[in-house]
């Protein structure tokens, strides 16, 4: 049996852990730079606030309904996610972290155990250890466990937050209840197409022939169909290293000078190099892109990217910044107001062993140097050591007017208990 564990309204729940007076009150969490709504509590959903709603257009609604608005606190959410996942690992060795708030557990050999009690114990333990409420769905396959989880979350009073699809009657009933647009793996475009054809539920979807599903959704859709039929076709995935790493940012203001863009691109390249070293990898390709503000119709628009194949695989900040600046120089044009830039490293390979080049290679001294740099920055934080091409006083800061404290990751922002 698979179990899909999903944290309920995760971002909002993280805020409530440290602000219990917000229980039962509407909460929304905003995206980078406080742009739009990316998370809502059930109370906020009941008010009709949609995902992706622009924050500036909903200020009156927030004010009128006493909605508590928070900026994205990724340091807090990431740490709370790690605590939840570490707790879940104690229940089952076969484990896959699917997203920041979801995980699959595979309970092989648990045929004689009471899964309802196990699910309730998982919920109780996670809540006791972290304060985060979760829902648990059990089924024979991954796709069906997602369906079971939706039922557990939709009907918490009847299910106690745990639902098990363990027979054919439950499976058919669940699939007839689930709308096709809510099926895991069926995106917006597919669901629109299916609805035009009269396929409105998950059961309608699996009622189509294998050939039809394969022709319309390829072999990936066919695997999903088999999984929903109770025939295991989707399996736990091992944790893999990233095959591309990106650092992209929208600027707090528009830049027109090459020097300003060069500093930002240098910083993004240095950040990519740090991420590569953390997963003990190197890259062979680097891409740099720049673009203007598409929402400023009064300004000239421009966007370009440049891809460079590196002469050797590397994770040295010196090397990546050097080639990132070469790429930037080839695409920068005077006369435009730039709002965003980014660096993406690709063709990622293991740090050891790696393919050497006959004529050129990286400097072996860089490895020891950046080991020391990473150690110091990890220990002291706030990027104490930077390259000379970076602005030593500048740190990228989002517009976060509603940011809550980083209760669990910053010693200066931990909770103070007054007795």
mmCIF file of C-alpha atoms in Angstrom:
data_model
loop_
_atom_site.group_PDB
_atom_site.id
_atom_site.type_symbol
_atom_site.label_atom_id
_atom_site.label_comp_id
_atom_site.label_asym_id
_atom_site.label_seq_id
_atom_site.Cartn_x
_atom_site.Cartn_y
_atom_site.Cartn_z
ATOM 1 C CA UNK A 1 0.000 0.000 0.000
ATOM 2 C CA UNK A 2 1.077 3.545 -0.728
ATOM 3 C CA UNK A 3 0.359 6.466 1.569
ATOM 4 C CA UNK A 4 0.304 10.037 0.344
ATOM 5 C CA UNK A 5 0.871 12.470 3.202
ATOM 6 C CA UNK A 6 -0.043 16.079 2.460
ATOM 7 C CA UNK A 7 0.313 19.040 4.816
ATOM 8 C CA UNK A 8 -2.952 20.994 5.022
ATOM 9 C CA UNK A 9 -2.619 24.570 3.720
ATOM 10 C CA UNK A 10 1.079 24.267 4.464
ATOM 11 C CA UNK A 11 2.287 27.884 4.254
ATOM 12 C CA UNK A 12 -0.681 29.150 6.256
ATOM 13 C CA UNK A 13 -0.225 26.342 8.793
ATOM 14 C CA UNK A 14 3.452 27.281 9.261
ATOM 15 C CA UNK A 15 2.391 30.806 10.180
ATOM 16 C CA UNK A 16 -0.227 29.484 12.611
ATOM 17 C CA UNK A 17 2.245 27.282 14.460
ATOM 18 C CA UNK A 18 3.813 30.393 15.951
ATOM 19 C CA UNK A 19 0.651 32.509 15.921
ATOM 20 C CA UNK A 20 -2.056 30.207 17.366
ATOM 21 C CA UNK A 21 -4.434 33.142 17.702
ATOM 22 C CA UNK A 22 -4.794 32.940 13.896
ATOM 23 C CA UNK A 23 -6.487 29.519 14.041
ATOM 24 C CA UNK A 24 -9.868 29.792 12.355
ATOM 25 C CA UNK A 25 -9.038 33.138 10.755
ATOM 26 C CA UNK A 26 -8.437 33.791 7.032
ATOM 27 C CA UNK A 27 -4.776 33.787 5.966
ATOM 28 C CA UNK A 28 -3.123 34.352 2.585
ATOM 29 C CA UNK A 29 0.560 34.102 1.683
ATOM 30 C CA UNK A 30 1.968 36.195 -1.165
ATOM 31 C CA UNK A 31 4.548 35.362 -3.806
ATOM 32 C CA UNK A 32 7.963 36.964 -4.327
ATOM 33 C CA UNK A 33 7.815 40.741 -3.982
ATOM 34 C CA UNK A 34 4.295 40.412 -2.508
ATOM 35 C CA UNK A 35 2.895 40.001 -6.011
ATOM 36 C CA UNK A 36 0.010 37.534 -5.855
ATOM 37 C CA UNK A 37 -1.656 34.957 -3.628
ATOM 38 C CA UNK A 38 0.134 31.575 -3.615
ATOM 39 C CA UNK A 39 -1.425 30.006 -0.505
ATOM 40 C CA UNK A 40 -4.746 30.329 1.310
ATOM 41 C CA UNK A 41 -6.283 28.967 4.460
ATOM 42 C CA UNK A 42 -9.711 27.335 4.197
ATOM 43 C CA UNK A 43 -11.250 30.509 5.603
ATOM 44 C CA UNK A 44 -9.641 32.585 2.833
ATOM 45 C CA UNK A 45 -10.863 30.108 0.203
ATOM 46 C CA UNK A 46 -14.396 30.495 1.595
ATOM 47 C CA UNK A 47 -14.167 34.238 0.925
ATOM 48 C CA UNK A 48 -13.647 33.522 -2.773
ATOM 49 C CA UNK A 49 -9.978 34.570 -2.867
ATOM 50 C CA UNK A 50 -8.423 32.754 -5.832
ATOM 51 C CA UNK A 51 -4.935 31.337 -6.236
ATOM 52 C CA UNK A 52 -2.823 33.789 -8.219
ATOM 53 C CA UNK A 53 -5.011 36.740 -7.272
ATOM 54 C CA UNK A 54 -2.979 39.990 -7.590
ATOM 55 C CA UNK A 55 -2.468 41.350 -4.087
ATOM 56 C CA UNK A 56 -2.852 45.008 -5.059
ATOM 57 C CA UNK A 57 -6.290 44.324 -6.552
ATOM 58 C CA UNK A 58 -7.526 42.579 -3.401
ATOM 59 C CA UNK A 59 -6.396 45.019 -0.724
ATOM 60 C CA UNK A 60 -9.971 46.108 -0.050
ATOM 61 C CA UNK A 61 -11.141 42.497 0.268
ATOM 62 C CA UNK A 62 -8.286 41.714 2.661
ATOM 63 C CA UNK A 63 -9.099 44.767 4.771
ATOM 64 C CA UNK A 64 -12.877 44.283 4.776
ATOM 65 C CA UNK A 65 -12.667 40.621 5.831
ATOM 66 C CA UNK A 66 -9.741 40.972 8.268
ATOM 67 C CA UNK A 67 -7.590 38.666 6.164
ATOM 68 C CA UNK A 68 -4.109 38.165 7.653
ATOM 69 C CA UNK A 69 -1.582 38.678 4.860
ATOM 70 C CA UNK A 70 1.970 37.300 4.959
ATOM 71 C CA UNK A 71 4.959 37.605 2.655
ATOM 72 C CA UNK A 72 6.565 34.303 1.637
ATOM 73 C CA UNK A 73 8.881 33.173 4.432
ATOM 74 C CA UNK A 74 10.806 30.472 2.562
ATOM 75 C CA UNK A 75 13.400 30.016 5.305
ATOM 76 C CA UNK A 76 10.634 29.130 7.768
ATOM 77 C CA UNK A 77 8.639 26.970 5.343
ATOM 78 C CA UNK A 78 11.707 25.030 4.210
ATOM 79 C CA UNK A 79 12.781 24.264 7.762
ATOM 80 C CA UNK A 80 9.275 23.226 8.840
ATOM 81 C CA UNK A 81 9.051 20.961 5.770
ATOM 82 C CA UNK A 82 12.318 19.296 6.740
ATOM 83 C CA UNK A 83 10.960 18.638 10.253
ATOM 84 C CA UNK A 84 7.776 17.099 8.862
ATOM 85 C CA UNK A 85 9.704 14.852 6.438
ATOM 86 C CA UNK A 86 12.133 13.706 9.132
ATOM 87 C CA UNK A 87 9.159 12.734 11.287
ATOM 88 C CA UNK A 88 7.507 10.784 8.456
ATOM 89 C CA UNK A 89 10.694 8.802 7.760
ATOM 90 C CA UNK A 90 10.351 7.156 11.170
ATOM 91 C CA UNK A 91 7.206 5.347 10.041
ATOM 92 C CA UNK A 92 8.416 3.763 6.811
ATOM 93 C CA UNK A 93 11.810 3.124 5.143
ATOM 94 C CA UNK A 94 10.433 3.395 1.571
ATOM 95 C CA UNK A 95 9.957 7.107 1.174
ATOM 96 C CA UNK A 96 9.753 9.746 -1.555
ATOM 97 C CA UNK A 97 9.586 13.489 -0.912
ATOM 98 C CA UNK A 98 7.297 14.688 -3.691
ATOM 99 C CA UNK A 99 7.148 18.407 -2.869
ATOM 100 C CA UNK A 100 7.718 20.811 0.026
ATOM 101 C CA UNK A 101 4.471 19.612 1.653
ATOM 102 C CA UNK A 102 3.882 16.124 0.213
ATOM 103 C CA UNK A 103 5.521 12.713 0.539
ATOM 104 C CA UNK A 104 4.786 9.155 -0.586
ATOM 105 C CA UNK A 105 5.385 6.261 1.797
ATOM 106 C CA UNK A 106 5.228 2.629 0.650
ATOM 107 C CA UNK A 107 3.976 0.212 3.298
ATOM 108 C CA UNK A 108 5.118 -3.166 1.968
ATOM 109 C CA UNK A 109 4.484 -6.056 4.354
ATOM 110 C CA UNK A 110 1.817 -4.222 6.369
ATOM 111 C CA UNK A 111 -1.081 -6.452 5.282
ATOM 112 C CA UNK A 112 -1.916 -7.505 8.856
ATOM 113 C CA UNK A 113 -1.668 -3.979 10.295
ATOM 114 C CA UNK A 114 -4.547 -1.562 10.848
ATOM 115 C CA UNK A 115 -3.733 1.196 8.356
ATOM 116 C CA UNK A 116 -6.411 3.491 9.794
ATOM 117 C CA UNK A 117 -4.641 3.433 13.156
ATOM 118 C CA UNK A 118 -1.249 3.904 11.478
ATOM 119 C CA UNK A 119 -2.573 6.920 9.565
ATOM 120 C CA UNK A 120 -4.056 8.443 12.709
ATOM 121 C CA UNK A 121 -0.768 7.858 14.554
ATOM 122 C CA UNK A 122 1.150 9.567 11.725
ATOM 123 C CA UNK A 123 -1.177 12.583 11.935
ATOM 124 C CA UNK A 124 -0.923 12.765 15.714
ATOM 125 C CA UNK A 125 2.887 12.424 15.741
ATOM 126 C CA UNK A 126 3.504 15.005 13.005
ATOM 127 C CA UNK A 127 1.197 17.476 14.725
ATOM 128 C CA UNK A 128 2.797 16.858 18.115
ATOM 129 C CA UNK A 129 6.338 17.272 16.761
ATOM 130 C CA UNK A 130 5.731 20.185 14.374
ATOM 131 C CA UNK A 131 2.250 21.657 14.890
ATOM 132 C CA UNK A 132 1.441 21.075 11.195
ATOM 133 C CA UNK A 133 -1.905 19.353 10.401
ATOM 134 C CA UNK A 134 -1.744 16.673 7.693
ATOM 135 C CA UNK A 135 -4.034 14.387 5.716
ATOM 136 C CA UNK A 136 -3.193 10.769 4.830
ATOM 137 C CA UNK A 137 -4.502 8.733 1.899
ATOM 138 C CA UNK A 138 -3.820 4.990 1.514
ATOM 139 C CA UNK A 139 -4.259 2.964 -1.699
ATOM 140 C CA UNK A 140 -2.649 0.245 -3.794
ATOM 141 C CA UNK A 141 -1.023 2.742 -6.199
ATOM 142 C CA UNK A 142 0.457 6.252 -6.057
ATOM 143 C CA UNK A 143 -2.267 7.847 -8.183
ATOM 144 C CA UNK A 144 -5.026 6.275 -6.093
ATOM 145 C CA UNK A 145 -3.322 7.366 -2.856
ATOM 146 C CA UNK A 146 -3.535 10.949 -4.168
ATOM 147 C CA UNK A 147 -7.275 10.421 -4.681
ATOM 148 C CA UNK A 148 -7.625 8.952 -1.180
ATOM 149 C CA UNK A 149 -5.777 11.944 0.255
ATOM 150 C CA UNK A 150 -8.181 14.363 -1.442
ATOM 151 C CA UNK A 151 -11.102 12.541 0.178
ATOM 152 C CA UNK A 152 -9.391 12.604 3.591
ATOM 153 C CA UNK A 153 -8.819 16.340 3.259
ATOM 154 C CA UNK A 154 -12.282 17.111 1.854
ATOM 155 C CA UNK A 155 -14.192 15.230 4.572
ATOM 156 C CA UNK A 156 -12.062 15.501 7.757
ATOM 157 C CA UNK A 157 -14.970 14.955 10.165
ATOM 158 C CA UNK A 158 -15.941 11.617 8.591
ATOM 159 C CA UNK A 159 -12.436 10.369 7.810
ATOM 160 C CA UNK A 160 -10.480 11.804 10.783
ATOM 161 C CA UNK A 161 -8.000 13.000 8.166
ATOM 162 C CA UNK A 162 -7.245 9.425 6.978
ATOM 163 C CA UNK A 163 -8.899 7.577 4.089
ATOM 164 C CA UNK A 164 -8.136 4.138 2.674
ATOM 165 C CA UNK A 165 -9.086 2.890 -0.790
ATOM 166 C CA UNK A 166 -8.750 -0.848 -0.206
ATOM 167 C CA UNK A 167 -11.461 -2.421 -2.356
ATOM 168 C CA UNK A 168 -13.055 -2.081 -5.790
ATOM 169 C CA UNK A 169 -16.222 -0.425 -4.528
ATOM 170 C CA UNK A 170 -14.276 2.378 -2.837
ATOM 171 C CA UNK A 171 -12.052 2.819 -5.891
ATOM 172 C CA UNK A 172 -14.943 3.208 -8.337
ATOM 173 C CA UNK A 173 -16.879 5.496 -5.980
ATOM 174 C CA UNK A 174 -13.818 7.730 -5.476
ATOM 175 C CA UNK A 175 -13.078 8.003 -9.197
ATOM 176 C CA UNK A 176 -16.694 8.878 -9.991
ATOM 177 C CA UNK A 177 -16.528 11.612 -7.345
ATOM 178 C CA UNK A 178 -13.203 13.131 -8.496
ATOM 179 C CA UNK A 179 -13.360 15.752 -11.247
ATOM 180 C CA UNK A 180 -11.034 15.140 -14.170
ATOM 181 C CA UNK A 181 -9.284 18.503 -13.658
ATOM 182 C CA UNK A 182 -8.340 17.386 -10.133
ATOM 183 C CA UNK A 183 -6.650 14.163 -11.252
ATOM 184 C CA UNK A 184 -2.935 14.112 -10.466
ATOM 185 C CA UNK A 185 -1.037 14.438 -13.758
ATOM 186 C CA UNK A 186 -3.882 15.893 -15.835
ATOM 187 C CA UNK A 187 -3.132 19.558 -16.408
ATOM 188 C CA UNK A 188 -5.355 22.447 -17.378
ATOM 189 C CA UNK A 189 -5.085 21.945 -21.142
ATOM 190 C CA UNK A 190 -5.847 18.223 -21.004
ATOM 191 C CA UNK A 191 -8.796 18.770 -18.660
ATOM 192 C CA UNK A 192 -10.316 21.387 -20.993
ATOM 193 C CA UNK A 193 -9.962 19.022 -23.918
ATOM 194 C CA UNK A 194 -11.450 16.110 -21.990
ATOM 195 C CA UNK A 195 -14.402 18.168 -20.766
ATOM 196 C CA UNK A 196 -15.231 19.149 -24.356
ATOM 197 C CA UNK A 197 -15.352 15.426 -25.117
ATOM 198 C CA UNK A 198 -17.652 14.706 -22.171
ATOM 199 C CA UNK A 199 -14.917 13.281 -19.937
ATOM 200 C CA UNK A 200 -15.734 15.004 -16.667
ATOM 201 C CA UNK A 201 -14.558 12.628 -13.933
ATOM 202 C CA UNK A 202 -11.591 10.390 -13.226
ATOM 203 C CA UNK A 203 -13.863 7.408 -13.874
ATOM 204 C CA UNK A 204 -14.747 8.794 -17.316
ATOM 205 C CA UNK A 205 -11.010 9.059 -17.998
ATOM 206 C CA UNK A 206 -10.182 5.442 -17.140
ATOM 207 C CA UNK A 207 -13.220 4.296 -19.151
ATOM 208 C CA UNK A 208 -11.430 5.348 -22.352
ATOM 209 C CA UNK A 209 -9.444 2.739 -24.262
ATOM 210 C CA UNK A 210 -5.698 2.350 -23.688
ATOM 211 C CA UNK A 211 -5.056 3.281 -27.322
ATOM 212 C CA UNK A 212 -7.082 6.501 -27.018
ATOM 213 C CA UNK A 213 -5.272 7.573 -23.834
ATOM 214 C CA UNK A 214 -1.855 6.781 -25.318
ATOM 215 C CA UNK A 215 -2.640 8.725 -28.509
ATOM 216 C CA UNK A 216 -3.823 11.758 -26.545
ATOM 217 C CA UNK A 217 -1.443 11.714 -23.560
ATOM 218 C CA UNK A 218 1.444 9.469 -24.666
ATOM 219 C CA UNK A 219 2.743 6.607 -22.550
ATOM 220 C CA UNK A 220 2.795 8.864 -19.465
ATOM 221 C CA UNK A 221 -0.985 9.200 -19.583
ATOM 222 C CA UNK A 222 -1.332 5.459 -20.093
ATOM 223 C CA UNK A 223 0.698 4.804 -16.934
ATOM 224 C CA UNK A 224 -1.579 7.182 -15.044
ATOM 225 C CA UNK A 225 -4.664 5.347 -16.322
ATOM 226 C CA UNK A 226 -3.257 1.980 -15.227
ATOM 227 C CA UNK A 227 -2.386 3.384 -11.830
ATOM 228 C CA UNK A 228 -5.946 4.691 -11.365
ATOM 229 C CA UNK A 229 -7.210 1.258 -12.357
ATOM 230 C CA UNK A 230 -5.269 -0.180 -9.429
ATOM 231 C CA UNK A 231 -2.446 -1.631 -11.540
ATOM 232 C CA UNK A 232 0.814 -0.255 -10.161
ATOM 233 C CA UNK A 233 2.588 1.670 -12.927
ATOM 234 C CA UNK A 234 4.095 4.626 -11.063
ATOM 235 C CA UNK A 235 6.803 3.832 -8.542
ATOM 236 C CA UNK A 236 8.746 5.621 -5.821
ATOM 237 C CA UNK A 237 11.500 7.758 -7.316
ATOM 238 C CA UNK A 238 14.937 7.978 -5.821
ATOM 239 C CA UNK A 239 16.215 11.422 -4.934
ATOM 240 C CA UNK A 240 18.157 12.754 -7.906
ATOM 241 C CA UNK A 241 20.578 15.578 -8.264
ATOM 242 C CA UNK A 242 19.313 18.531 -10.260
ATOM 243 C CA UNK A 243 20.085 18.468 -13.979
ATOM 244 C CA UNK A 244 19.965 22.241 -14.251
ATOM 245 C CA UNK A 245 20.327 24.972 -11.648
ATOM 246 C CA UNK A 246 18.958 28.478 -12.053
ATOM 247 C CA UNK A 247 19.308 31.743 -10.174
ATOM 248 C CA UNK A 248 16.938 34.367 -11.528
ATOM 249 C CA UNK A 249 15.627 37.566 -9.991
ATOM 250 C CA UNK A 250 13.394 40.494 -10.764
ATOM 251 C CA UNK A 251 15.152 43.702 -9.772
ATOM 252 C CA UNK A 252 13.800 46.118 -7.190
ATOM 253 C CA UNK A 253 14.139 48.794 -9.904
ATOM 254 C CA UNK A 254 14.904 48.869 -13.610
ATOM 255 C CA UNK A 255 18.570 48.928 -14.622
ATOM 256 C CA UNK A 256 19.907 50.708 -17.693
ATOM 257 C CA UNK A 257 23.671 50.503 -17.121
ATOM 258 C CA UNK A 258 25.812 47.529 -18.107
ATOM 259 C CA UNK A 259 27.781 47.752 -14.850
ATOM 260 C CA UNK A 260 24.651 47.238 -12.762
ATOM 261 C CA UNK A 261 23.587 44.214 -14.777
ATOM 262 C CA UNK A 262 27.105 42.784 -14.684
ATOM 263 C CA UNK A 263 27.137 42.919 -10.886
ATOM 264 C CA UNK A 264 23.781 41.138 -10.664
ATOM 265 C CA UNK A 265 24.761 38.470 -13.206
ATOM 266 C CA UNK A 266 28.070 37.922 -11.393
ATOM 267 C CA UNK A 267 26.183 37.390 -8.146
ATOM 268 C CA UNK A 268 23.748 34.953 -9.802
ATOM 269 C CA UNK A 269 26.625 32.967 -11.332
ATOM 270 C CA UNK A 270 28.391 32.807 -7.952
ATOM 271 C CA UNK A 271 25.167 31.540 -6.365
ATOM 272 C CA UNK A 272 24.859 28.830 -9.029
ATOM 273 C CA UNK A 273 28.423 27.749 -8.343
ATOM 274 C CA UNK A 274 27.624 27.429 -4.635
ATOM 275 C CA UNK A 275 24.566 25.282 -5.403
ATOM 276 C CA UNK A 276 26.669 23.063 -7.652
ATOM 277 C CA UNK A 277 29.249 22.530 -4.917
ATOM 278 C CA UNK A 278 26.552 21.657 -2.387
ATOM 279 C CA UNK A 279 25.393 18.743 -4.526
ATOM 280 C CA UNK A 280 29.013 17.901 -5.462
ATOM 281 C CA UNK A 281 28.502 18.591 -9.151
ATOM 282 C CA UNK A 282 30.016 20.577 -11.997
ATOM 283 C CA UNK A 283 28.439 22.032 -15.141
ATOM 284 C CA UNK A 284 29.460 22.171 -18.797
ATOM 285 C CA UNK A 285 27.030 24.805 -20.075
ATOM 286 C CA UNK A 286 25.982 28.223 -18.808
ATOM 287 C CA UNK A 287 23.118 30.388 -20.041
ATOM 288 C CA UNK A 288 22.482 34.054 -19.234
ATOM 289 C CA UNK A 289 19.261 35.888 -20.052
ATOM 290 C CA UNK A 290 18.008 39.456 -19.636
ATOM 291 C CA UNK A 291 14.601 40.981 -20.204
ATOM 292 C CA UNK A 292 12.746 44.242 -19.789
ATOM 293 C CA UNK A 293 9.470 44.796 -17.933
ATOM 294 C CA UNK A 294 6.649 43.318 -20.088
ATOM 295 C CA UNK A 295 4.052 45.222 -18.060
ATOM 296 C CA UNK A 296 5.522 48.609 -19.024
ATOM 297 C CA UNK A 297 3.935 49.064 -22.416
ATOM 298 C CA UNK A 298 5.279 52.615 -22.515
ATOM 299 C CA UNK A 299 8.859 51.293 -22.726
ATOM 300 C CA UNK A 300 10.720 49.484 -25.495
ATOM 301 C CA UNK A 301 10.766 45.710 -24.952
ATOM 302 C CA UNK A 302 13.809 43.471 -25.291
ATOM 303 C CA UNK A 303 14.748 39.955 -24.204
ATOM 304 C CA UNK A 304 17.711 37.819 -25.173
ATOM 305 C CA UNK A 305 19.738 34.892 -23.898
ATOM 306 C CA UNK A 306 23.185 33.559 -24.607
ATOM 307 C CA UNK A 307 24.419 29.986 -24.116
ATOM 308 C CA UNK A 308 28.112 29.159 -23.721
ATOM 309 C CA UNK A 309 29.636 25.674 -23.791
ATOM 310 C CA UNK A 310 32.391 25.733 -21.188
ATOM 311 C CA UNK A 311 35.842 24.403 -22.150
ATOM 312 C CA UNK A 312 35.785 22.104 -19.087
ATOM 313 C CA UNK A 313 33.324 21.090 -16.387
ATOM 314 C CA UNK A 314 33.563 23.330 -13.335
ATOM 315 C CA UNK A 315 31.858 24.595 -10.193
ATOM 316 C CA UNK A 316 34.334 27.401 -9.568
ATOM 317 C CA UNK A 317 32.723 30.788 -9.033
ATOM 318 C CA UNK A 318 35.691 32.417 -10.797
ATOM 319 C CA UNK A 319 35.068 30.394 -13.952
ATOM 320 C CA UNK A 320 31.285 30.725 -13.991
ATOM 321 C CA UNK A 321 31.357 34.469 -13.359
ATOM 322 C CA UNK A 322 33.935 34.898 -16.134
ATOM 323 C CA UNK A 323 31.817 33.112 -18.747
ATOM 324 C CA UNK A 324 28.551 34.612 -17.472
ATOM 325 C CA UNK A 325 29.985 38.074 -18.096
ATOM 326 C CA UNK A 326 31.093 37.058 -21.586
ATOM 327 C CA UNK A 327 27.541 35.902 -22.293
ATOM 328 C CA UNK A 328 26.025 39.073 -20.847
ATOM 329 C CA UNK A 329 28.298 41.287 -22.923
ATOM 330 C CA UNK A 330 27.096 39.552 -26.103
ATOM 331 C CA UNK A 331 23.400 40.286 -25.432
ATOM 332 C CA UNK A 332 23.410 43.620 -23.578
ATOM 333 C CA UNK A 333 22.070 46.593 -25.541
ATOM 334 C CA UNK A 334 22.043 50.225 -24.544
ATOM 335 C CA UNK A 335 18.777 52.128 -24.377
ATOM 336 C CA UNK A 336 16.656 49.517 -22.595
ATOM 337 C CA UNK A 337 15.389 49.363 -19.003
ATOM 338 C CA UNK A 338 16.091 45.870 -17.700
ATOM 339 C CA UNK A 339 13.826 44.378 -15.023
ATOM 340 C CA UNK A 340 15.057 40.795 -14.733
ATOM 341 C CA UNK A 341 18.104 38.648 -15.411
ATOM 342 C CA UNK A 342 19.144 35.114 -14.676
ATOM 343 C CA UNK A 343 21.891 32.529 -14.886
ATOM 344 C CA UNK A 344 21.192 28.848 -15.594
ATOM 345 C CA UNK A 345 23.870 26.156 -15.471
ATOM 346 C CA UNK A 346 23.229 22.925 -17.391
ATOM 347 C CA UNK A 347 24.761 19.638 -18.528
ATOM 348 C CA UNK A 348 25.541 18.853 -14.904
ATOM 349 C CA UNK A 349 27.996 16.039 -14.124
ATOM 350 C CA UNK A 350 29.428 14.593 -10.887
ATOM 351 C CA UNK A 351 32.316 16.478 -9.348
ATOM 352 C CA UNK A 352 34.271 13.231 -9.013
ATOM 353 C CA UNK A 353 35.120 11.561 -11.263
ATOM 354 C CA UNK A 354 34.797 14.011 -14.147
ATOM 355 C CA UNK A 355 35.976 14.077 -17.743
ATOM 356 C CA UNK A 356 39.220 15.980 -18.190
ATOM 357 C CA UNK A 357 40.190 18.047 -21.220
ATOM 358 C CA UNK A 358 43.528 17.649 -22.993
ATOM 359 C CA UNK A 359 44.193 21.339 -23.635
ATOM 360 C CA UNK A 360 42.336 23.201 -20.876
ATOM 361 C CA UNK A 361 41.277 22.400 -17.347
ATOM 362 C CA UNK A 362 40.120 24.143 -14.211
ATOM 363 C CA UNK A 363 42.527 25.455 -11.622
ATOM 364 C CA UNK A 364 42.918 22.837 -8.828
ATOM 365 C CA UNK A 365 43.509 25.635 -6.302
ATOM 366 C CA UNK A 366 39.899 26.782 -6.743
ATOM 367 C CA UNK A 367 38.539 23.627 -5.088
ATOM 368 C CA UNK A 368 40.343 24.183 -1.776
ATOM 369 C CA UNK A 369 39.634 27.906 -1.860
ATOM 370 C CA UNK A 370 35.881 27.513 -2.276
ATOM 371 C CA UNK A 371 35.716 24.744 0.306
ATOM 372 C CA UNK A 372 36.996 27.343 2.773
ATOM 373 C CA UNK A 373 34.679 30.057 1.432
ATOM 374 C CA UNK A 374 31.621 27.796 1.692
ATOM 375 C CA UNK A 375 32.561 26.768 5.234
ATOM 376 C CA UNK A 376 32.920 30.374 6.388
ATOM 377 C CA UNK A 377 29.704 31.518 4.689
ATOM 378 C CA UNK A 378 27.772 28.546 6.085
ATOM 379 C CA UNK A 379 29.101 29.261 9.555
ATOM 380 C CA UNK A 380 28.657 33.039 9.614
ATOM 381 C CA UNK A 381 25.819 33.455 7.112
ATOM 382 C CA UNK A 382 24.864 36.514 5.069
ATOM 383 C CA UNK A 383 27.537 35.771 2.424
ATOM 384 C CA UNK A 384 30.432 37.210 4.394
ATOM 385 C CA UNK A 385 32.887 36.413 1.588
ATOM 386 C CA UNK A 386 32.115 37.530 -1.974
ATOM 387 C CA UNK A 387 33.949 37.996 -5.223
ATOM 388 C CA UNK A 388 35.327 41.411 -6.080
ATOM 389 C CA UNK A 389 32.927 41.594 -9.043
ATOM 390 C CA UNK A 390 30.005 41.518 -6.617
ATOM 391 C CA UNK A 391 28.753 44.531 -4.679
ATOM 392 C CA UNK A 392 30.034 43.825 -1.169
ATOM 393 C CA UNK A 393 27.280 45.900 0.424
ATOM 394 C CA UNK A 394 24.396 44.733 -1.756
ATOM 395 C CA UNK A 395 22.144 41.832 -0.845
ATOM 396 C CA UNK A 396 19.167 40.913 -2.975
ATOM 397 C CA UNK A 397 16.043 41.692 -1.032
ATOM 398 C CA UNK A 398 12.486 41.052 -2.077
ATOM 399 C CA UNK A 399 9.671 43.412 -1.306
ATOM 400 C CA UNK A 400 8.372 41.635 1.811
ATOM 401 C CA UNK A 401 6.289 44.080 3.784
ATOM 402 C CA UNK A 402 4.407 41.314 5.630
ATOM 403 C CA UNK A 403 7.293 38.991 6.454
ATOM 404 C CA UNK A 404 6.975 36.954 9.645
ATOM 405 C CA UNK A 405 10.042 36.127 11.783
ATOM 406 C CA UNK A 406 12.256 33.180 10.844
ATOM 407 C CA UNK A 407 11.452 31.492 14.138
ATOM 408 C CA UNK A 408 13.419 28.285 13.557
ATOM 409 C CA UNK A 409 16.425 29.359 11.478
ATOM 410 C CA UNK A 410 17.610 32.723 12.843
ATOM 411 C CA UNK A 411 18.825 33.023 16.422
ATOM 412 C CA UNK A 412 17.856 36.690 16.484
ATOM 413 C CA UNK A 413 14.232 35.916 15.585
ATOM 414 C CA UNK A 414 13.420 32.969 17.841
ATOM 415 C CA UNK A 415 10.360 33.212 20.045
ATOM 416 C CA UNK A 416 10.705 34.851 23.450
ATOM 417 C CA UNK A 417 8.638 33.250 26.209
ATOM 418 C CA UNK A 418 7.715 35.554 29.075
ATOM 419 C CA UNK A 419 6.954 33.756 32.327
#
